Short mmCIF file of C-alpha atoms and ligand atoms in Angstrom, two decimals:
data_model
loop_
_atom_site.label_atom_id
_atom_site.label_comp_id
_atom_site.label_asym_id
_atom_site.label_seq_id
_atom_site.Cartn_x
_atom_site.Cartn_y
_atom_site.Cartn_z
CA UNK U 1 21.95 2.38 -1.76
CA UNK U 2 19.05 4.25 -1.15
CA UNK U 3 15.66 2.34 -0.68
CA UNK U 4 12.35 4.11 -1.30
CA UNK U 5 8.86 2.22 -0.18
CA UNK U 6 5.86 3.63 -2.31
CA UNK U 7 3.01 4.41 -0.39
CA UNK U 8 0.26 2.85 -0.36
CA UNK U 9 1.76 -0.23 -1.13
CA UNK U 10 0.76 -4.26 -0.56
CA UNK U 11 -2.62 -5.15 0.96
CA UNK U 12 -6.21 -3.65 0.27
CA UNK U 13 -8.83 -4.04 2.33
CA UNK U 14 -10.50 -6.31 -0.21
CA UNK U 15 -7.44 -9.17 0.30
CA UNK U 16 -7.41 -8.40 4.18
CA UNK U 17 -11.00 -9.00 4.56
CA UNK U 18 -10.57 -12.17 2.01
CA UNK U 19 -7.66 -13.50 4.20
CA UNK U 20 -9.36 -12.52 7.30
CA UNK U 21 -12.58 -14.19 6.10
CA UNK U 22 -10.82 -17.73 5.83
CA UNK U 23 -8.92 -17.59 9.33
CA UNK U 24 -12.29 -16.89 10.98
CA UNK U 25 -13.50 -19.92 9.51
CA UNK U 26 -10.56 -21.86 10.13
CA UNK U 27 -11.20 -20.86 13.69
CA UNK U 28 -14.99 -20.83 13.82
CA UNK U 29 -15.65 -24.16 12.07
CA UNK U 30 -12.30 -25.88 12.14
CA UNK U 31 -10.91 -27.11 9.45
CA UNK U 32 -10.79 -28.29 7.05
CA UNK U 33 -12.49 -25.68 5.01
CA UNK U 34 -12.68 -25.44 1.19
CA UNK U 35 -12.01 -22.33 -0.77
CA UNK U 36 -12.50 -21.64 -4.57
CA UNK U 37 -9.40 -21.02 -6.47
CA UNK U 38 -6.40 -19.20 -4.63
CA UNK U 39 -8.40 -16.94 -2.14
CA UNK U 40 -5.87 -13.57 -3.67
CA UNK U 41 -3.42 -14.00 -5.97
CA UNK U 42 -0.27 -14.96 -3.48
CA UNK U 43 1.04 -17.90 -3.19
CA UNK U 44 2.84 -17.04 0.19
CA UNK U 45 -0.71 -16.66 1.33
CA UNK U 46 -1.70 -19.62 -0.51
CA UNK U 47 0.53 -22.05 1.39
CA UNK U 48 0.61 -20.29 4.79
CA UNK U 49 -3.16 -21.19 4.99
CA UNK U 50 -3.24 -23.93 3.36
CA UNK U 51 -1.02 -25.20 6.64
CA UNK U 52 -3.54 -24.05 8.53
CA UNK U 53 -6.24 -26.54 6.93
CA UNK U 54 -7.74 -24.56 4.12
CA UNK U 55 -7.99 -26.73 0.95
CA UNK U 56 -7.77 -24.58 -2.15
CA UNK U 57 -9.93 -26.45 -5.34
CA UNK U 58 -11.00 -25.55 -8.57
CA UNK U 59 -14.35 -26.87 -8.85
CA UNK U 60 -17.19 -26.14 -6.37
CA UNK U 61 -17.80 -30.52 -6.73
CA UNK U 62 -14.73 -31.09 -5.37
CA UNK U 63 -15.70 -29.48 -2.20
CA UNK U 64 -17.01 -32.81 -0.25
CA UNK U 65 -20.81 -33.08 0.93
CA UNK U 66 -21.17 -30.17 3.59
CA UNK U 67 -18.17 -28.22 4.02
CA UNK U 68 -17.68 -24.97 4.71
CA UNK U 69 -16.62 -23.25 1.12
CA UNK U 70 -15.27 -19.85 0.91
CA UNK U 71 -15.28 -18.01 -2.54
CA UNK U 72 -12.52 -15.98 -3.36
CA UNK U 73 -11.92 -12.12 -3.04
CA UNK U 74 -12.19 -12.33 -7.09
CA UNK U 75 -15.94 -13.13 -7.28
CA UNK U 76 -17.69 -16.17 -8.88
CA UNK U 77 -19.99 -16.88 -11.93
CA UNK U 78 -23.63 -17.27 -10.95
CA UNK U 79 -23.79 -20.36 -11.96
CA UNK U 80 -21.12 -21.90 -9.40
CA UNK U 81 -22.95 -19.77 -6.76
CA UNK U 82 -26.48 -22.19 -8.06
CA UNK U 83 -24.20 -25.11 -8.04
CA UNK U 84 -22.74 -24.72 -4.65
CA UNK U 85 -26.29 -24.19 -3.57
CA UNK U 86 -27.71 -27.30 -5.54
CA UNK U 87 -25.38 -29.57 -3.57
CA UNK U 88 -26.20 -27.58 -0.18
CA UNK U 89 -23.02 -26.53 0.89
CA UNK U 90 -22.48 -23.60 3.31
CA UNK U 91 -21.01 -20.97 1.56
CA UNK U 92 -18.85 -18.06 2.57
CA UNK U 93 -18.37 -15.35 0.42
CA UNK U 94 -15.26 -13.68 0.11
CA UNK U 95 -15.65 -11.76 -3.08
CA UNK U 96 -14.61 -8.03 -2.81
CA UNK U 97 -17.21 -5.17 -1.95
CA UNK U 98 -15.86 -3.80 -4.88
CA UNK U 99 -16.06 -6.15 -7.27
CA UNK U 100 -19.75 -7.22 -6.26
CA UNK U 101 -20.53 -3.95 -6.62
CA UNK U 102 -19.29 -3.91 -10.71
CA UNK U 103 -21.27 -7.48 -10.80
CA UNK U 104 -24.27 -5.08 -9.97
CA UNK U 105 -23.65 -2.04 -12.10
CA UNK U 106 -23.15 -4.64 -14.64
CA UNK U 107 -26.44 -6.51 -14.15
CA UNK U 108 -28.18 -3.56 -13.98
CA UNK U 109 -27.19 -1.69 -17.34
CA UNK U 110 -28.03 -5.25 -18.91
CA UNK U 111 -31.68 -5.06 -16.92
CA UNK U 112 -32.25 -1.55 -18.75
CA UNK U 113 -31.93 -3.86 -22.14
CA UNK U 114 -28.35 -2.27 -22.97
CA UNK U 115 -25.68 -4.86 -24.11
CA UNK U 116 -22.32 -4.61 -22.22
CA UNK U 117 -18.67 -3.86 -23.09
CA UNK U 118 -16.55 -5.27 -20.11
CA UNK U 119 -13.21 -3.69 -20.24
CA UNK U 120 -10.42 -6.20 -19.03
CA UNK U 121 -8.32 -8.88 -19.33
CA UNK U 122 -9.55 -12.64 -20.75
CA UNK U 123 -9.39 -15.19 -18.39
CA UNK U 124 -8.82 -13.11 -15.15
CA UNK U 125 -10.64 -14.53 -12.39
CA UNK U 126 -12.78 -11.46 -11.76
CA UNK U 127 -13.68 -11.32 -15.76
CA UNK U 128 -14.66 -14.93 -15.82
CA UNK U 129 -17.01 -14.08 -12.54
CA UNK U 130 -18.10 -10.86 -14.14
CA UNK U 131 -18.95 -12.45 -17.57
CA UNK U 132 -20.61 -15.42 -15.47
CA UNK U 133 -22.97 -12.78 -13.20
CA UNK U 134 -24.86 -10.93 -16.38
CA UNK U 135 -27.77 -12.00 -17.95
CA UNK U 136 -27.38 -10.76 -21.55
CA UNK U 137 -24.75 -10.17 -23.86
CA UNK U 138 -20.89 -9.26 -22.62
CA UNK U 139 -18.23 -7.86 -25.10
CA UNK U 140 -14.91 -8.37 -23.41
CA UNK U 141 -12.38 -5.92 -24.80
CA UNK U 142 -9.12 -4.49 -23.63
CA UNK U 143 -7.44 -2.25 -25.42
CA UNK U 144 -8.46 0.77 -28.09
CA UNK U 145 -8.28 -0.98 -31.51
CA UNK U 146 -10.55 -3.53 -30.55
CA UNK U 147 -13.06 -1.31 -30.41
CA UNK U 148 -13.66 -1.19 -34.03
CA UNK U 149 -13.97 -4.77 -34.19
CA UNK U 150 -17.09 -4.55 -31.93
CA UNK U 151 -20.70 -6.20 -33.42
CA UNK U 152 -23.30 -4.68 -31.58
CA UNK U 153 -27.57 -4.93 -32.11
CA UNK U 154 -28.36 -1.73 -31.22
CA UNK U 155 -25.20 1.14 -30.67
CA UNK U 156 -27.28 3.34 -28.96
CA UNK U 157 -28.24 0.48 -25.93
CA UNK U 158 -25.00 -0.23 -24.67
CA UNK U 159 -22.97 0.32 -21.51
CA UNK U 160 -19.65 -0.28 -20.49
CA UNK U 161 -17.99 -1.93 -16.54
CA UNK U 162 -14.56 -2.33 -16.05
CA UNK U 163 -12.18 -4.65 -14.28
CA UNK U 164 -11.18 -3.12 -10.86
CA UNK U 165 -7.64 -3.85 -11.41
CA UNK U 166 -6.72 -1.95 -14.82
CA UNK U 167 -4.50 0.78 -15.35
CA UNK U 168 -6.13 4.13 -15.35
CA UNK U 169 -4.50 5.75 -18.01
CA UNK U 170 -5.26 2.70 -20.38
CA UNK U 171 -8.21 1.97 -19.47
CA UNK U 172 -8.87 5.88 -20.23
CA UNK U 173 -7.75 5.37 -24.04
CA UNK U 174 -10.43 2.52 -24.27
CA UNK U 175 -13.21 4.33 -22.91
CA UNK U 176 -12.45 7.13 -25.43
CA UNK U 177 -12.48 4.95 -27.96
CA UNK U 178 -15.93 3.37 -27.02
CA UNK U 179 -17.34 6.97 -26.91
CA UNK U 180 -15.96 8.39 -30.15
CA UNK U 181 -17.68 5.56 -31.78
CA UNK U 182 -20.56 4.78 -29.44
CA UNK U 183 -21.51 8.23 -28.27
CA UNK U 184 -24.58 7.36 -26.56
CA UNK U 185 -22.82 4.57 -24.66
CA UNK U 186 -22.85 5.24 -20.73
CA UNK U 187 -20.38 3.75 -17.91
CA UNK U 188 -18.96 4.73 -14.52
CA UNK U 189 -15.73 6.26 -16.19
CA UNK U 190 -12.70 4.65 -14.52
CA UNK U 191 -14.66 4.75 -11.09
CA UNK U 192 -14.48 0.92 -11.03
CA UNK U 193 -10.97 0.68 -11.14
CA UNK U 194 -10.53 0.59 -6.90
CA UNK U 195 -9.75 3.32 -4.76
CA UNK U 196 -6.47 0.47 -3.92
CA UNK U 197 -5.68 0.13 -7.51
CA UNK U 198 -5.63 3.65 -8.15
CA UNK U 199 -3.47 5.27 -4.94
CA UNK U 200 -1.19 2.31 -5.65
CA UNK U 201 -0.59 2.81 -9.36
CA UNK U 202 -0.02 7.09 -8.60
CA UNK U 203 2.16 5.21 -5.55
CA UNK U 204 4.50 3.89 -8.29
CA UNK U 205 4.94 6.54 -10.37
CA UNK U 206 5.70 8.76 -7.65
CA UNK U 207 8.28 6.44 -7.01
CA UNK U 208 9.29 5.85 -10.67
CA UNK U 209 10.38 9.72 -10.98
CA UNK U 210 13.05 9.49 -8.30
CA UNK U 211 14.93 6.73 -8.32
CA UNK U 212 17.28 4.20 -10.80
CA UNK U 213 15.11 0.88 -10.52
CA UNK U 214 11.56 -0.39 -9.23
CA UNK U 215 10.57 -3.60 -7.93
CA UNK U 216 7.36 -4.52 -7.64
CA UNK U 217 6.31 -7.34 -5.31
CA UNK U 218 3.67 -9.74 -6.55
CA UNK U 219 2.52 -12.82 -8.16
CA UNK U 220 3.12 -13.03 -11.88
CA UNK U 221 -0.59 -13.91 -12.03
CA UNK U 222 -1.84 -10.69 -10.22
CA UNK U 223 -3.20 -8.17 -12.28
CA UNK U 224 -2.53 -5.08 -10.24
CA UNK U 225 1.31 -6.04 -9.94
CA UNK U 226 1.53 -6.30 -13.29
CA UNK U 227 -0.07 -2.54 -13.91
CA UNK U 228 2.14 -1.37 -11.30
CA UNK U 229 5.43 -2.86 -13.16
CA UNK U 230 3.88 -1.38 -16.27
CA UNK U 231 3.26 1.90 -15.29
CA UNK U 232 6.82 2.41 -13.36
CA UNK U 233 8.35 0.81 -17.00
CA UNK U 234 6.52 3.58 -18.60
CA UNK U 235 8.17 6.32 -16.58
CA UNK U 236 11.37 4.75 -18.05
CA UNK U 237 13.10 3.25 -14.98
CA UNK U 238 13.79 -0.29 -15.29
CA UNK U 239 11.23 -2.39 -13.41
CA UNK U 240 10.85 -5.89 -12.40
CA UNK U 241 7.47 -7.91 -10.76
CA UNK U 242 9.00 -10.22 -8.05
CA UNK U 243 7.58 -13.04 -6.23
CA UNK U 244 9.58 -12.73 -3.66
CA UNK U 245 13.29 -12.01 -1.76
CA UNK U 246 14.64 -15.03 -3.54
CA UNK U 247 13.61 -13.41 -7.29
CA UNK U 248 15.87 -10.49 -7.31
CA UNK U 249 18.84 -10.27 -9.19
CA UNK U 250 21.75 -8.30 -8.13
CA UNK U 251 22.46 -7.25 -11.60
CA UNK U 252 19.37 -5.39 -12.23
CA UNK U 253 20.95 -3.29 -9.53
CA UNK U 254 24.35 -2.80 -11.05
CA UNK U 255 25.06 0.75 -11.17
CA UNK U 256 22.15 2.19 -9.41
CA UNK U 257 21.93 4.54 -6.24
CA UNK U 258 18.00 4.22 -5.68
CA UNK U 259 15.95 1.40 -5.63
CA UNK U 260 12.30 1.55 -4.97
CA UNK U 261 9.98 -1.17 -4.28
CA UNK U 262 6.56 -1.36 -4.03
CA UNK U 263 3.64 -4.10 -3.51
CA UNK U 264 0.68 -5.37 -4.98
CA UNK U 265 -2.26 -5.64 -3.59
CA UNK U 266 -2.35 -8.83 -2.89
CA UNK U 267 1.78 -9.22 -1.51
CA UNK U 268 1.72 -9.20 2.42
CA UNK U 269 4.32 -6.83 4.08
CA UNK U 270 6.61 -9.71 5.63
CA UNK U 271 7.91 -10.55 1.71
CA UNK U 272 8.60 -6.28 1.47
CA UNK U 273 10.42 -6.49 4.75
CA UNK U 274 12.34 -9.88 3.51
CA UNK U 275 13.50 -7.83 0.13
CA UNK U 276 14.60 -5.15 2.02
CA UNK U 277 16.60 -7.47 4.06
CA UNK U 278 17.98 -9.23 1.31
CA UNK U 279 18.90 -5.41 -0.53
CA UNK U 280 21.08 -5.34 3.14
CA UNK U 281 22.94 -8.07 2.33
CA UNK U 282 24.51 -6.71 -1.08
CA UNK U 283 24.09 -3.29 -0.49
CA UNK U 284 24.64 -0.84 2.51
CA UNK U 285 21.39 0.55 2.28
CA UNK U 286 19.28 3.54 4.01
CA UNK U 287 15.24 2.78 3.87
CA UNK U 288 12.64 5.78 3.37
CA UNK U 289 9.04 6.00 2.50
CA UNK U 290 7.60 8.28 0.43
CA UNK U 291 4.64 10.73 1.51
CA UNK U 292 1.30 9.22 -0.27
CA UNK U 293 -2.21 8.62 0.59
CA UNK U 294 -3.49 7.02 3.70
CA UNK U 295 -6.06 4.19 3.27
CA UNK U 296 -8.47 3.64 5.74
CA UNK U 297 -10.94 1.47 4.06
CA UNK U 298 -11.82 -1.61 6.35
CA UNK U 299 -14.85 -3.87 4.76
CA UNK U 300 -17.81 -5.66 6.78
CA UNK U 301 -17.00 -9.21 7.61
CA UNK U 302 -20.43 -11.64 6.05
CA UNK U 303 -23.01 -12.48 8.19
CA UNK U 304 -21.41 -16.03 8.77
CA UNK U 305 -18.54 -14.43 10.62
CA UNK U 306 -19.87 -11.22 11.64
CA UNK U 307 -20.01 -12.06 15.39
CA UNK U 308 -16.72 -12.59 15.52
CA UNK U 309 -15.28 -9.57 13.68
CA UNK U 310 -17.38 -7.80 16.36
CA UNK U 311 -16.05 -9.72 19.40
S1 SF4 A 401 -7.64 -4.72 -5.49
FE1 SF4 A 401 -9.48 -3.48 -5.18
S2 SF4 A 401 -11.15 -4.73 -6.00
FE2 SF4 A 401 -9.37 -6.10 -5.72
S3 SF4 A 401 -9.64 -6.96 -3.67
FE3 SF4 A 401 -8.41 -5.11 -3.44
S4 SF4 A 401 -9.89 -3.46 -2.96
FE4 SF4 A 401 -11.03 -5.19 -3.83
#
């Protein structure tokens, strides 16, 4: 059996810096320290540092009086920012680069008086963050025919953001749609889908085209493992999101010759390596990676923890 790795694959810098952000407290302040929802999508992260003392909550007034609180590499609301504030605690924020940077372009297309059409999925983290950070109205669509269905005040004063973690090529069909009945409407494009998004989605279907089945390792609740399934699916291979080793079913491999995995990117590398070593117990296999783009994008620890990064 032959066993192709996508490349890129697994972490972005936005999940290494959010992991990274919570061990350097762990170390700096001890724990235990308090983080907003699950700091990425992973619960293999989750639990590995939760044994390290991290304490993973839902609501900022859980956190008790004066603990260090991390938010996660999703983003928050402003209004749990103003409530974490209210009660004094110290706050860490782990929220992506990227992400803060759509809260912005969001906030300031609403500033210019235009009305906003976010682009993603309901209930995602990142959208409930992104709704909760501009002032001003927010039309949350996701696909093409709900465009119609839009009630704007004025068509001519709107803009649209997107999630970070969409598939290109769908999110390409809504902006069309947006334009051909909004023409005035203005937006980055697709540019706020990431740069890890994007080489990992082109990653997969690279991968799709050559060989029999993918697998895709990642939480069921991760958005950009479910794109990558989606998009390998499309290329008509059969293709299956995985938690982990333990998820995979031999007979989704019954008949095949190549199987190629990839990662989300919010899977570390250790559950990759444990699938491949589970494909070695059924299968006499031979590993390869594919050619693909190198990512060297490495993000600024906060201020909080800056020192240390340095040191
Ligand atoms: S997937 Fe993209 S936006 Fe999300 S954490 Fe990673 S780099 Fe940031």
């Amino acid at each position: 059996m032959r066993v192709v790795l996508a490349q890129p694959r697994g972490f972005c810098a936005g999940v290494e810096r959010a992991i990274e952000i919570v061990e350097r407290a762990l170390e700096k302040f001890g724990p235990p320290i308090y983080v907003r929802h699950e700091i990425v999508h992973n619960r293999h992260v989750v639990e590995r540092l939760r044994a390290k003392g991290a304490h993973f909550v839902d609501e900022i007034d859980e956190v008790p009086p004066g603990s260090v609180t991390i938010f996660s590499a999703h983003g928050v609301a402003s209004a749990i920012e103003e409530r974490a504030s209210a009660r004094g605690l110290p706050v860490i924020d782990a929220t992506c680069p990227l992400v803060s940077k759509v809260h912005s372009e969001g906030q300031r297309y609403a500033s210019q008086g235009r009305e906003i059409v976010l682009i993603g999925h309901a209930g995602h983290p990142e959208i409930v963050g992104t709704m909760g950070r501009i002032t001003g109205r927010v039309h949350l669509i996701s696909t093409p025919d709900e465009v119609d269905g839009l009630k704007v005040s004025d068509p001519n004063r709107l803009a649209f953001i997107t999630q970070t973690t969409l598939s290109v090529d769908d999110t390409r069909a809504v902006i069309e749609a947006l334009k051909d009945r909004f023409p005035t409407i203005i937006g980055p494009d697709t540019k706020d889908i990431c740069y890890a998004t994007q080489n990992r989605q082109r990653a997969a279907r690279d991968l799709a085209g050559i060989v029999d089945v993918v697998l895709v390792v990642g939480a069921p609740n991760s958005s950009n493992s479910n794109r990558l399934r989606e998009i390998a699916a499309e290329s008509g291979v059969p293709s299956y999101l995985i938690e982990d080793a333990a998820a995979l079913d031999r007979r989704w491999l019954e008949g095949a010759s190549a199987v190629g995995i990839t990662a989300g990117a919010s899977a570390p590398a250790e559950l990759v390596e444990a699938l491949i070593g589970r494909l070695g117990d059924f299968f006499d296999i031979e590993v390869e990676e594919l050619s693909g783009v190198t990512e060297n994008v490495r993000f600024r620890m906060p201020a909080q923890l800056a020192e240390e990064a340095a040191g």
